[in-house]
CSV table of C-alpha atoms in Angstrom, one decimal:
chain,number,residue,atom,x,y,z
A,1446,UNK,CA,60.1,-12.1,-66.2
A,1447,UNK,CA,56.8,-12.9,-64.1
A,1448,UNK,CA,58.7,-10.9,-61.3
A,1449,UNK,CA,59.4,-7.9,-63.3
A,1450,UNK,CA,56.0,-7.5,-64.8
A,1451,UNK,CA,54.8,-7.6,-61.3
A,1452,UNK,CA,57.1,-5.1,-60.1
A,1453,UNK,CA,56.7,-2.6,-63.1
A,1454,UNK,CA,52.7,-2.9,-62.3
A,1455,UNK,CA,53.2,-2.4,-59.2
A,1456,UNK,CA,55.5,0.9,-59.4
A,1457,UNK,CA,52.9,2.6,-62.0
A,1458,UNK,CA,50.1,1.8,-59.4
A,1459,UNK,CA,52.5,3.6,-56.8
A,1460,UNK,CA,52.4,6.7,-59.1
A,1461,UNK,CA,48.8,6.4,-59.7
A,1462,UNK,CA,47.7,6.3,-56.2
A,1463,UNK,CA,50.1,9.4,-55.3
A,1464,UNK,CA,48.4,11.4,-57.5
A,1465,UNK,CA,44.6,10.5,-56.5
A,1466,UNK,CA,42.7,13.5,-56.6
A,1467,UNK,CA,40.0,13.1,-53.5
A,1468,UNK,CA,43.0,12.2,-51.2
A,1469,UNK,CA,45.3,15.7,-52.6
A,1470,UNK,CA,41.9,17.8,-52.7
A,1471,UNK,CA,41.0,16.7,-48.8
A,1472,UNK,CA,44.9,17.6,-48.0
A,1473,UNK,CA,45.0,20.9,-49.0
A,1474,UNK,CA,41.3,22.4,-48.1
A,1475,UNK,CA,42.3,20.7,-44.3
A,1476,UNK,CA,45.5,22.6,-44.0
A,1477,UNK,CA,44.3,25.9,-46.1
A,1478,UNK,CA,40.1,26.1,-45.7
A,1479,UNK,CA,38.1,28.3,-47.9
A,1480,UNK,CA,37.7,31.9,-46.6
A,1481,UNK,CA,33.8,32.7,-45.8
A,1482,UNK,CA,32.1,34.3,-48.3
A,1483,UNK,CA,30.3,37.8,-48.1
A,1484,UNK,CA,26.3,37.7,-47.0
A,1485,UNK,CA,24.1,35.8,-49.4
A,1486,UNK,CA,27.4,34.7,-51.6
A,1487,UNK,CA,26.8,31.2,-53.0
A,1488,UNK,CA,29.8,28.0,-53.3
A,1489,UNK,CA,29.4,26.9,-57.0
A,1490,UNK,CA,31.7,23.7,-57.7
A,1491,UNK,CA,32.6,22.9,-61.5
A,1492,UNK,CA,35.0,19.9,-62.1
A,1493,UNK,CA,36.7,19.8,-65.1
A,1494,UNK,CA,39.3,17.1,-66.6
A,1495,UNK,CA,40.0,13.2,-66.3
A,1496,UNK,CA,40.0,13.6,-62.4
A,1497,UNK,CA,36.5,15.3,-62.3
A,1498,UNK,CA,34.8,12.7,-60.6
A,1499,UNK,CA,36.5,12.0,-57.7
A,1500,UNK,CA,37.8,15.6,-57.1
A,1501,UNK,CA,33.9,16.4,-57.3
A,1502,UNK,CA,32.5,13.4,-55.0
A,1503,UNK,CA,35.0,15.1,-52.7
A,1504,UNK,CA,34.4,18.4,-52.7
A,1505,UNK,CA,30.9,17.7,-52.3
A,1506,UNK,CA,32.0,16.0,-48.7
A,1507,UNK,CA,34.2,19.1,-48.1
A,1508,UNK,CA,31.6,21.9,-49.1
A,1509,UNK,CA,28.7,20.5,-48.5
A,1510,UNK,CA,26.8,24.2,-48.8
A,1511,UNK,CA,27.7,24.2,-52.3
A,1512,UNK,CA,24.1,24.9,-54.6
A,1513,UNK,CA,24.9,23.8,-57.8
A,1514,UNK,CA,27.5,21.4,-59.4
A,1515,UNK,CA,29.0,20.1,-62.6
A,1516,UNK,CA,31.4,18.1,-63.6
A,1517,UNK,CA,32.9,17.4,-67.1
A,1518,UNK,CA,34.6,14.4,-67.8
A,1519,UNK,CA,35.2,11.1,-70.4
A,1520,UNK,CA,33.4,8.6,-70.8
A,1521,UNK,CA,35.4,5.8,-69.6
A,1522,UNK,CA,35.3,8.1,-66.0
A,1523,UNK,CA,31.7,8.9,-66.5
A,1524,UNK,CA,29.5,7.7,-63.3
A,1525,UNK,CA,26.4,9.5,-61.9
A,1526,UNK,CA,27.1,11.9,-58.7
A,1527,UNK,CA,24.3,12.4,-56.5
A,1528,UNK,CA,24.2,16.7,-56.1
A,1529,UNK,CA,26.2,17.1,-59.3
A,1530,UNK,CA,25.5,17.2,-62.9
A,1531,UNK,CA,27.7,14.8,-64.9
A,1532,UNK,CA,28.2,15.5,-68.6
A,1533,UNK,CA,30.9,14.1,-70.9
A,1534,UNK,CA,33.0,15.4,-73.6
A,1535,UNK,CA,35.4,13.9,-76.5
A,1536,UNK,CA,39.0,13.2,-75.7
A,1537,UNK,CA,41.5,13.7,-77.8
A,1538,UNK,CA,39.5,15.4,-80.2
A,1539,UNK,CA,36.4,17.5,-79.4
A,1540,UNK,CA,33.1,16.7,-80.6
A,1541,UNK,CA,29.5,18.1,-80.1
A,1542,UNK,CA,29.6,16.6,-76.4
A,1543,UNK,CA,32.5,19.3,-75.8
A,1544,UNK,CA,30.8,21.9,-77.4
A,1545,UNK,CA,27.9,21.0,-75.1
A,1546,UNK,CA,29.7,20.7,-72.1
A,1547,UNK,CA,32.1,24.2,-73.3
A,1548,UNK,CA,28.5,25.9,-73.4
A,1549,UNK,CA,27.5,24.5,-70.0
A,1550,UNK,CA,30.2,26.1,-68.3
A,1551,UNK,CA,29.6,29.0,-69.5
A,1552,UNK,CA,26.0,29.3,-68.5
A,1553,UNK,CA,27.2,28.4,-65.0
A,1554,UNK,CA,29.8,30.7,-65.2
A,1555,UNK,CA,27.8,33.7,-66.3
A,1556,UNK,CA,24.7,33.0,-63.5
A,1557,UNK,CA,27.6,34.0,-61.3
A,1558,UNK,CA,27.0,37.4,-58.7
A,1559,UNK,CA,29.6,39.4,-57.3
A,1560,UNK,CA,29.3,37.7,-53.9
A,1561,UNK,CA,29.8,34.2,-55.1
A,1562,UNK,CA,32.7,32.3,-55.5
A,1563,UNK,CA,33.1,29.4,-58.7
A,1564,UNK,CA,35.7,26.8,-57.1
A,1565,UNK,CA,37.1,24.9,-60.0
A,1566,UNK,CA,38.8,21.5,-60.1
A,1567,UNK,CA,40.7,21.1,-63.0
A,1568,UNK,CA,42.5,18.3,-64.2
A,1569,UNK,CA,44.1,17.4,-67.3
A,1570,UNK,CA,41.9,16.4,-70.5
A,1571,UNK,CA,40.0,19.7,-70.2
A,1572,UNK,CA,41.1,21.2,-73.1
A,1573,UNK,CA,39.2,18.0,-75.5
A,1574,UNK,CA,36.5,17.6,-73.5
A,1575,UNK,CA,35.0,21.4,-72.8
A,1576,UNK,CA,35.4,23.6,-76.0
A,1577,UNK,CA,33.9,26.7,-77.1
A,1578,UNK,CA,35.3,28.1,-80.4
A,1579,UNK,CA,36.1,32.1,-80.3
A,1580,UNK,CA,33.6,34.3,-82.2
A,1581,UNK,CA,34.0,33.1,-86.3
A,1582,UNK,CA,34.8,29.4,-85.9
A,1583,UNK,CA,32.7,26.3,-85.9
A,1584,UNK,CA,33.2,22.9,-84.1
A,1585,UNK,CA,34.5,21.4,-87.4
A,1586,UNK,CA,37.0,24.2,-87.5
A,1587,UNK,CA,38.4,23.1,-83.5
A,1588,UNK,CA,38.2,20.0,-84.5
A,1589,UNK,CA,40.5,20.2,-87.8
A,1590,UNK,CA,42.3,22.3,-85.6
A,1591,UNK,CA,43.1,19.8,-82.8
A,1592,UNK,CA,44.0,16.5,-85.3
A,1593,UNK,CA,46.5,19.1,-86.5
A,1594,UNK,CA,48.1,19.6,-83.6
A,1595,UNK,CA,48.2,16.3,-81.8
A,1596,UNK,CA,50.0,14.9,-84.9
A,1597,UNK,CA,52.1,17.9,-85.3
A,1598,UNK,CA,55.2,16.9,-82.8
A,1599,UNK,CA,54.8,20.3,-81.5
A,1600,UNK,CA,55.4,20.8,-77.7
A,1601,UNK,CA,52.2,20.6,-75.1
A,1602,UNK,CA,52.9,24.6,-73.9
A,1603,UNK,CA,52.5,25.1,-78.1
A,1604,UNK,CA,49.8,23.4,-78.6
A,1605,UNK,CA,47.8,24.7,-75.8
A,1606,UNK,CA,48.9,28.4,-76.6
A,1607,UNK,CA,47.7,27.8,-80.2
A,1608,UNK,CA,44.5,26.2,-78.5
A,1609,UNK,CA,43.5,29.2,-76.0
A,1610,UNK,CA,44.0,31.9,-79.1
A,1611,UNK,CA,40.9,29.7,-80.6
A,1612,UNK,CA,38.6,29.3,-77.2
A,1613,UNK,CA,36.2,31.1,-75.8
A,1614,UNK,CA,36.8,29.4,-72.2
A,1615,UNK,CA,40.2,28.4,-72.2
A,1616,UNK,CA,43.2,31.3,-71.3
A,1617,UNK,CA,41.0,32.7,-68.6
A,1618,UNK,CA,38.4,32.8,-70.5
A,1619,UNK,CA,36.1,30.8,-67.6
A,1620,UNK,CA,37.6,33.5,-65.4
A,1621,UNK,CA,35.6,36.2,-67.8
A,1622,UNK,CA,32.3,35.1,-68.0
A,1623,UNK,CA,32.6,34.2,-63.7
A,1624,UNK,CA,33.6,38.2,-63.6
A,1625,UNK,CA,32.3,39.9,-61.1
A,1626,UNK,CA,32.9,36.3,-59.0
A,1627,UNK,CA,35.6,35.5,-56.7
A,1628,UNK,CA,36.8,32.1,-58.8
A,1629,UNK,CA,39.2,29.6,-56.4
A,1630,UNK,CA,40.7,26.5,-58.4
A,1631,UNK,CA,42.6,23.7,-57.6
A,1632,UNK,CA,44.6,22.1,-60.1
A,1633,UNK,CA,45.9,18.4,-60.4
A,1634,UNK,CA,49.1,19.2,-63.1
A,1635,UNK,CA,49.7,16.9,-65.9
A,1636,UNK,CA,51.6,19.0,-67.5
A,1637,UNK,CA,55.3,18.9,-67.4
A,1638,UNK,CA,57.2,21.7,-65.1
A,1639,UNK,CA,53.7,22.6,-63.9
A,1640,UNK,CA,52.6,25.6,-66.2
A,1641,UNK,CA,49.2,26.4,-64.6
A,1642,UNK,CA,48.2,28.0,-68.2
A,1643,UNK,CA,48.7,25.0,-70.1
A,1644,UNK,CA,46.7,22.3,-67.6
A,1645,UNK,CA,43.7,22.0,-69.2
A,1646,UNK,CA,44.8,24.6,-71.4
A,1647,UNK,CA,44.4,27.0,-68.5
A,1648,UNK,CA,40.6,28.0,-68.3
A,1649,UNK,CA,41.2,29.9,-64.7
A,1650,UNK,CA,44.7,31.3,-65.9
A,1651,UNK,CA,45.7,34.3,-68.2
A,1652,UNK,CA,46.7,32.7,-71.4
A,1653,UNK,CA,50.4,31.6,-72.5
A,1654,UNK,CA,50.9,33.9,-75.4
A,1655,UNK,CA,49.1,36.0,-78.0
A,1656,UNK,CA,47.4,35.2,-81.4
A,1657,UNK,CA,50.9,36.3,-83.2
A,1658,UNK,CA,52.8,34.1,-81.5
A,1659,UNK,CA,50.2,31.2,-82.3
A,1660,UNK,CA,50.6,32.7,-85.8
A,1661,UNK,CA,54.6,32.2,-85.6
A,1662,UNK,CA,54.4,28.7,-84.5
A,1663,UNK,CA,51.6,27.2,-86.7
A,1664,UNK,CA,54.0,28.6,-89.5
A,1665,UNK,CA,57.1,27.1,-88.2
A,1666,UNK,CA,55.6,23.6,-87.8
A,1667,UNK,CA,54.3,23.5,-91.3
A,1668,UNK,CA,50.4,24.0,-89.9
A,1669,UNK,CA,49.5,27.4,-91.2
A,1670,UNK,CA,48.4,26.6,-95.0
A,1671,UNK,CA,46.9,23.3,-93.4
A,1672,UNK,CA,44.6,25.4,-91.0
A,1673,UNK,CA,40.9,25.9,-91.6
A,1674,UNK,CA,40.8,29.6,-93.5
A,1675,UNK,CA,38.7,30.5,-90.7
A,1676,UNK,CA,41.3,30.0,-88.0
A,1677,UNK,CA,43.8,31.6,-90.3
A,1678,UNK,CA,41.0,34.8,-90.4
A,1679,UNK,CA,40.8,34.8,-86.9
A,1680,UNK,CA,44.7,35.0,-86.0
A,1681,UNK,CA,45.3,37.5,-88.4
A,1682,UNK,CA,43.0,39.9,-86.8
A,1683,UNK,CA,44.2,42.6,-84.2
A,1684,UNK,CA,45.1,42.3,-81.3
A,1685,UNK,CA,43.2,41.9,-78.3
A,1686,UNK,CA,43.9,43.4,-74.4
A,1687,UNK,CA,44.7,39.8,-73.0
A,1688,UNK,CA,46.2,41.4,-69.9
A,1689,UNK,CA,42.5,42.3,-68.6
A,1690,UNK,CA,42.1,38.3,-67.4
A,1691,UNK,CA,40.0,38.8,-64.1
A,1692,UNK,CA,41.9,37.7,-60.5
A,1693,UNK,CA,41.5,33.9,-59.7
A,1694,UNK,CA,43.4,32.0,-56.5
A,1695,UNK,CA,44.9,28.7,-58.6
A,1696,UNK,CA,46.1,26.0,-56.2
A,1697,UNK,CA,48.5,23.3,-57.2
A,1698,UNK,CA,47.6,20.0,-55.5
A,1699,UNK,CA,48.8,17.0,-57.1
A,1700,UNK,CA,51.7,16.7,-60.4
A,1701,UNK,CA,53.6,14.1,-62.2
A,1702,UNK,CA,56.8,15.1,-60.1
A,1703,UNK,CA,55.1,14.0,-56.6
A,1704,UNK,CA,54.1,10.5,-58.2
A,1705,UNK,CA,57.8,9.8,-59.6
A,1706,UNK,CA,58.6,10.1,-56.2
A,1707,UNK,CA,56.4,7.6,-55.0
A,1708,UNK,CA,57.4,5.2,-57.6
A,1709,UNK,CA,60.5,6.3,-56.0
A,1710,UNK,CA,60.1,5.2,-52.5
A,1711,UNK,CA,58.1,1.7,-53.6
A,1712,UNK,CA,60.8,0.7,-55.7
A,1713,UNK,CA,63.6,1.6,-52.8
A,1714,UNK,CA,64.2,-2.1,-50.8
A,1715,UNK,CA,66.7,-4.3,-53.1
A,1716,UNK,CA,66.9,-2.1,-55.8
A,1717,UNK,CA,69.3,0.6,-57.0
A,1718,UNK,CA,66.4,2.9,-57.7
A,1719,UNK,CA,67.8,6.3,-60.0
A,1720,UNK,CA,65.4,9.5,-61.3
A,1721,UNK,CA,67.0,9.5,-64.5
A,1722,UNK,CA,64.6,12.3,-65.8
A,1723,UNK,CA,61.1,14.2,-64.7
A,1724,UNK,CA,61.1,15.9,-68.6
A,1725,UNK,CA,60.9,12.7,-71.0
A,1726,UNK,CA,59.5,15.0,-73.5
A,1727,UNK,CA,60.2,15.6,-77.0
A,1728,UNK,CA,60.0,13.2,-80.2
A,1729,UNK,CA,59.1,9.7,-79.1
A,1730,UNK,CA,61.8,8.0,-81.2
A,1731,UNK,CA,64.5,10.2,-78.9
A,1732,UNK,CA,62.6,9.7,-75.9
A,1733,UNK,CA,63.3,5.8,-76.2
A,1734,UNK,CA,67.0,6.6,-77.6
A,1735,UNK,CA,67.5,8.3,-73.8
A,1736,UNK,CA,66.0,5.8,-72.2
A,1737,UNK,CA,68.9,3.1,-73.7
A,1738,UNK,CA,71.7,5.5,-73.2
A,1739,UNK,CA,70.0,5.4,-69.1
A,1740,UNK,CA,69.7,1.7,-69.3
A,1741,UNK,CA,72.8,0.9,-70.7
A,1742,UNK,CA,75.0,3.0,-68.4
A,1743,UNK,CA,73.4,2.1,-65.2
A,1744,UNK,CA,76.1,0.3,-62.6
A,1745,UNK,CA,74.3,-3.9,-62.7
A,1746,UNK,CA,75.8,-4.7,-59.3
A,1747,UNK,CA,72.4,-5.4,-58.0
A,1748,UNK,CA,69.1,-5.2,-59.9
A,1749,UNK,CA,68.7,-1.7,-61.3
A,1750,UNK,CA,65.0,1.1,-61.4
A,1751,UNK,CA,65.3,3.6,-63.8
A,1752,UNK,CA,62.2,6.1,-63.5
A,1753,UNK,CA,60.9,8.4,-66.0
A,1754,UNK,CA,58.2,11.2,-66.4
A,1755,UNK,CA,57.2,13.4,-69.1
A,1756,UNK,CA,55.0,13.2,-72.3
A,1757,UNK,CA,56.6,12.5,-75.7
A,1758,UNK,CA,55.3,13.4,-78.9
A,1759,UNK,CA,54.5,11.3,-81.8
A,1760,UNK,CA,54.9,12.3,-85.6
A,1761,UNK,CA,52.0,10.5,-86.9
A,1762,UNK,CA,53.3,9.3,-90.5
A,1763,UNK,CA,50.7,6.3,-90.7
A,1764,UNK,CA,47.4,5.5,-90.7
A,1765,UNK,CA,47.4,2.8,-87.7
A,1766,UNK,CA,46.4,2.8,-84.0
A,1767,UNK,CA,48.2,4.0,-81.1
A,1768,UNK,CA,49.5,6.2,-78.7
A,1769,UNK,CA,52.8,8.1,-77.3
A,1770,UNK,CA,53.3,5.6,-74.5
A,1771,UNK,CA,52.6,2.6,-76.9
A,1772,UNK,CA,54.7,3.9,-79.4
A,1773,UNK,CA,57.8,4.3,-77.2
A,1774,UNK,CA,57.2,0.5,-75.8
A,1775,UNK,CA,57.2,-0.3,-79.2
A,1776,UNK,CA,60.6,1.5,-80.2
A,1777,UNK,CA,62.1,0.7,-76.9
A,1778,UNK,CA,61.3,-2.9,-77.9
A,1779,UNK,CA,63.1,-3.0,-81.2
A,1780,UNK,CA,66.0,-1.2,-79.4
A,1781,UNK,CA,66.5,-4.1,-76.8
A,1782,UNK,CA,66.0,-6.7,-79.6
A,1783,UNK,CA,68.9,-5.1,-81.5
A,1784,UNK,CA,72.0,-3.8,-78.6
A,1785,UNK,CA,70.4,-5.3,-75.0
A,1786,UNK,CA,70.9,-8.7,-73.8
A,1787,UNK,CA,70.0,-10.2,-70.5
A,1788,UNK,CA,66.6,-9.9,-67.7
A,1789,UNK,CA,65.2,-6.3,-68.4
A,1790,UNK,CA,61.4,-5.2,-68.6
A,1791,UNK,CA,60.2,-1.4,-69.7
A,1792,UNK,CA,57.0,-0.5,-69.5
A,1793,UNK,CA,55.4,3.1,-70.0
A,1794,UNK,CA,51.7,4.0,-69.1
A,1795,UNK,CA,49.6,7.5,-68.8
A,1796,UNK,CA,47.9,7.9,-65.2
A,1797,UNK,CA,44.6,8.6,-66.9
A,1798,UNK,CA,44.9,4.9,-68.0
A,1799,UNK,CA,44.3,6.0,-71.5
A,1800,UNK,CA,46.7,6.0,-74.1
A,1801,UNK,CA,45.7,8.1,-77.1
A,1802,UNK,CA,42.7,6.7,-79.0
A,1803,UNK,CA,43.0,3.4,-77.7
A,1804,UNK,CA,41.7,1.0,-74.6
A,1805,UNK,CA,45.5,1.0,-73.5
A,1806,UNK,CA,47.4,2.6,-70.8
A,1807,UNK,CA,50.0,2.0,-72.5
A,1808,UNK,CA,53.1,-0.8,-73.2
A,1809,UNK,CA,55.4,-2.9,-71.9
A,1810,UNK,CA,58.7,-4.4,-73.8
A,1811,UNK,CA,60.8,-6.7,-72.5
A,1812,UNK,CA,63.5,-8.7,-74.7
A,1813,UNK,CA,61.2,-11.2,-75.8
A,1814,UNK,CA,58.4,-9.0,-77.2
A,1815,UNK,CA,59.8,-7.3,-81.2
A,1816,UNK,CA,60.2,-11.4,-82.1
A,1817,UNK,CA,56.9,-12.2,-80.5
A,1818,UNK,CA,54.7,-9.9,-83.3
A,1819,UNK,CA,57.1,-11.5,-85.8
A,1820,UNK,CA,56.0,-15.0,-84.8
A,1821,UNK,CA,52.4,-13.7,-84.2
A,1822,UNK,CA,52.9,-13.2,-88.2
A,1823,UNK,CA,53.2,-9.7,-88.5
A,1824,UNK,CA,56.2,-7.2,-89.1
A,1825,UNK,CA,56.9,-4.5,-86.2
A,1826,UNK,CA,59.3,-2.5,-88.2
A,1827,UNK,CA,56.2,-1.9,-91.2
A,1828,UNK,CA,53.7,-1.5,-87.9
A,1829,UNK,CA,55.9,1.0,-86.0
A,1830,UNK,CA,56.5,2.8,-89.7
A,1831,UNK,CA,52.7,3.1,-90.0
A,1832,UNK,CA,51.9,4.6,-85.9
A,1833,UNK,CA,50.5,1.0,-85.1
A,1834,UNK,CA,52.1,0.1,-82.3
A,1835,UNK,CA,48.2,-1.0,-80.6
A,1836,UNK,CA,48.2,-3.5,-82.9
A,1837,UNK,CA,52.1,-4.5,-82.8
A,1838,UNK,CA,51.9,-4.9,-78.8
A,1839,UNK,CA,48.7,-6.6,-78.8
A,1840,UNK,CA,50.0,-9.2,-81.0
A,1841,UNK,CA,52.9,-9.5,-78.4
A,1842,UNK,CA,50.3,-9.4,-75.1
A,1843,UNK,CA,52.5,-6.7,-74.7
A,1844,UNK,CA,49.4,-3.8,-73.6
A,1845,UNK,CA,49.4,-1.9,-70.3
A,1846,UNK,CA,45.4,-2.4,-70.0
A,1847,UNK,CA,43.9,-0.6,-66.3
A,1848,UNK,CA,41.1,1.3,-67.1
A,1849,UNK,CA,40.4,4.9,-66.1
A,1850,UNK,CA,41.9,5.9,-63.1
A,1851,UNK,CA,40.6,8.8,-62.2
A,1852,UNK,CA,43.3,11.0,-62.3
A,1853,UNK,CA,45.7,12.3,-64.9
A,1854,UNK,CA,49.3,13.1,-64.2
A,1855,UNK,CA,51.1,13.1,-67.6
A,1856,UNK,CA,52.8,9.4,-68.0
A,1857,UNK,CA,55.3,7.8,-65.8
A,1858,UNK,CA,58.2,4.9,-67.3
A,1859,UNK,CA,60.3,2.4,-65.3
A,1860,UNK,CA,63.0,0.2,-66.9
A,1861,UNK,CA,63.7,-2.8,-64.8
A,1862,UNK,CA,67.0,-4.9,-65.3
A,1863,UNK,CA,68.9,-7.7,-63.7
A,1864,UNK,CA,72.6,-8.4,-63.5
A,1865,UNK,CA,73.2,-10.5,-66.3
């Protein structure tokens, strides 16, 4: 199993490293350099997202005329920047350090003149960690807001529509308070078929939808009588023009697809290496259901890779610990324990290296691990019922611990298995 682990590990690192965010910034300003900018125009640099740091320490390298800088970013990614102001918010609910950072921006954004150009570098995590509420609402009411939705099983795209209806800075709303500036932006995706609106809930992009389709889906998932009254106030009013977002150049540099096919090309020598899906979205309980159905169809004439990308979605029934990437460890654990016999090692992580509200990337399950937290004393049917799968892997030293990373693709799986 020693030789699994080791091979899982090292296919996740694979995917991490194709997504670093100094190394795919420096790519694309060498092949497409920034345009000069009229007399007297100034480069402003603001880096937003679990990647801020290193896209900014970059950036500073590449435009080295730039006059002022800030970068927003977690705490487990915090570290000082010589030239750049460093300020953290709360991920993945907002707090006042994302109201403070949400205000920041938009003082930076506003000192803006026509002649000067804001280059963004956005990465996922933005839309926790800078928040301004829209005219009406309060922090507590974002915050309410955001518990709602991350427990809701709604979609990302729906959840960041509903989010940008309630923000002052995300939807283009950055893009409006830079107006009259030229903004340039360069995205690392870790959103799921690349929807520049919905990475980081798309500050330098028009928005996704309008407040009555927010309204529509907050009443189809149950949320709407949940809601604070003042968010329900606030999407009931009229309509605004949201077709007036100002022009912006967004640059795609780095997504979950481009690391899946690094884990790809690591995994290639001596094992049958198969794609099986770059949209693992959806309910976490199917998420590991497909993942069996992959694993138990795949030829075992010589030791099979399945790899996976996505982000799943938990409905959180309990009161426990733990995140999507856990959680389908977890499940994918009880599922070997009950139909899958011989050699076979899963293991699901988030690039960011943070897995919900936890110190985990994520999990790993192999065949020994649902009777391990039963022999650690505890029951993994009544933990998984209760959303605590932290505490059912950790039991199981079954935790995918690395740290931040730096970067933030949306999570990557492998399932590893040997002929029986």
């Amino acid at each position: 199993m020693t030789g699994l682990l080791t091979t899982a590990k090292a296919l996740f690192q694979a995917a991490v490293d194709r997504a670093d965010p100094a190394k795919a910034l420096r790519a694309q300003l060498a092949s497409s350099p920034l345009p000069p900018l009229p007399e007297g125009g100034r480069n402003v640099l603001l880096a937003l997202g679990k990647a801020a740091i290193p896209m900014m320490r970059e950036a500073l390298v590449l435009i080295p005329d730039a006059k002022q800088a800030l970068a927003i970013t977690n705490s487990e990614n915090y570290t000082e920047i010589p030239g750049a102001t460093v300020i953290c918010g709360a991920h993945p609910v907002p707090d006042e350090t994302s109201a403070a950072a949400g205000m920041a921006a938009i003082e930076l954004a506003r000192s803006l003149g026509p002649n000067d150009r804001l280059i963004a570098l956005i990465s996922g995590g933005g839309s926790a960690l800078m928040v301004a509420p829209a005219p009406g609402l309060t922090l507590a009411d974002k915050a309410a807001m955001n518990k709602l939705l991350l427990a809701s099983g709604l979609e990302i795209n729906e959840m960041n529509l509903i989010r940008q209806q309630l923000s002052e800075t995300k939807g283009g709303g950055l893009l409006r308070h830079a107006a009259p500036a030229q903004v340039q932006a360069f995205i690392l995706s870790d959103v799921i078929g690349d929807d520049l609106r919905a990475i980081a809930s798309g500050p330098t992009v028009a928005p996704i939808g309008t407040r009555s389709q927010a309204r529509k889906i907050m009443q189809r998932a149950g949320l709407w009588d949940r809601a604070p009254e003042a968010v329900r106030t606030y999407l009931s009013a009229t309509e605004e023009n949201q077709d007036a977002s100002p022009p912006a150049t967004n640059t795609l540099i780095g997504s979950n697809r481009h690391s899946l096919k690094a884990m790809m090309t690591a995994a290639a020598e001596g094992w049958n290496t198969k794609l099986v899906s770059h949209r693992l979205v959806g309910d976490v309980a199917e998420a590991a259901e497909t993942v069996f159905q992959a694993a138990g169809s795949a030829p075992l004439d010589k030791p099979v890779a399945l790899i996976f990308g996505g982000e799943t979605t938990v409905q959180i029934r309990g009161t426990g610990l733990g995140g999507r990437n856990q959680e389908l460890a977890l499940r994918v654990a009880k599922l070997g324990a009950e139909r899958l016999s011989g050699d076979w090692l899963f293991l699901s992580g988030g690039t960011d290296g943070r897995d919900g509200p936890t110190d985990a990337a994520g999990g790993i399950a192999t065949p020994a691990t649902w009777d391990a937290i039963k022999a650690a004393g505890l029951d993994p049917d009544a933990l998984l019922a209760n959303n605590d799968s932290y505490a059912a892997l950790k039991a199981a030293d079954a935790l995918l611990i690395t740290g931040g990373t730096g970067t933030n693709v949306a999570d990557v799986q492998v399932f590893l298995r040997r002929p029986d």
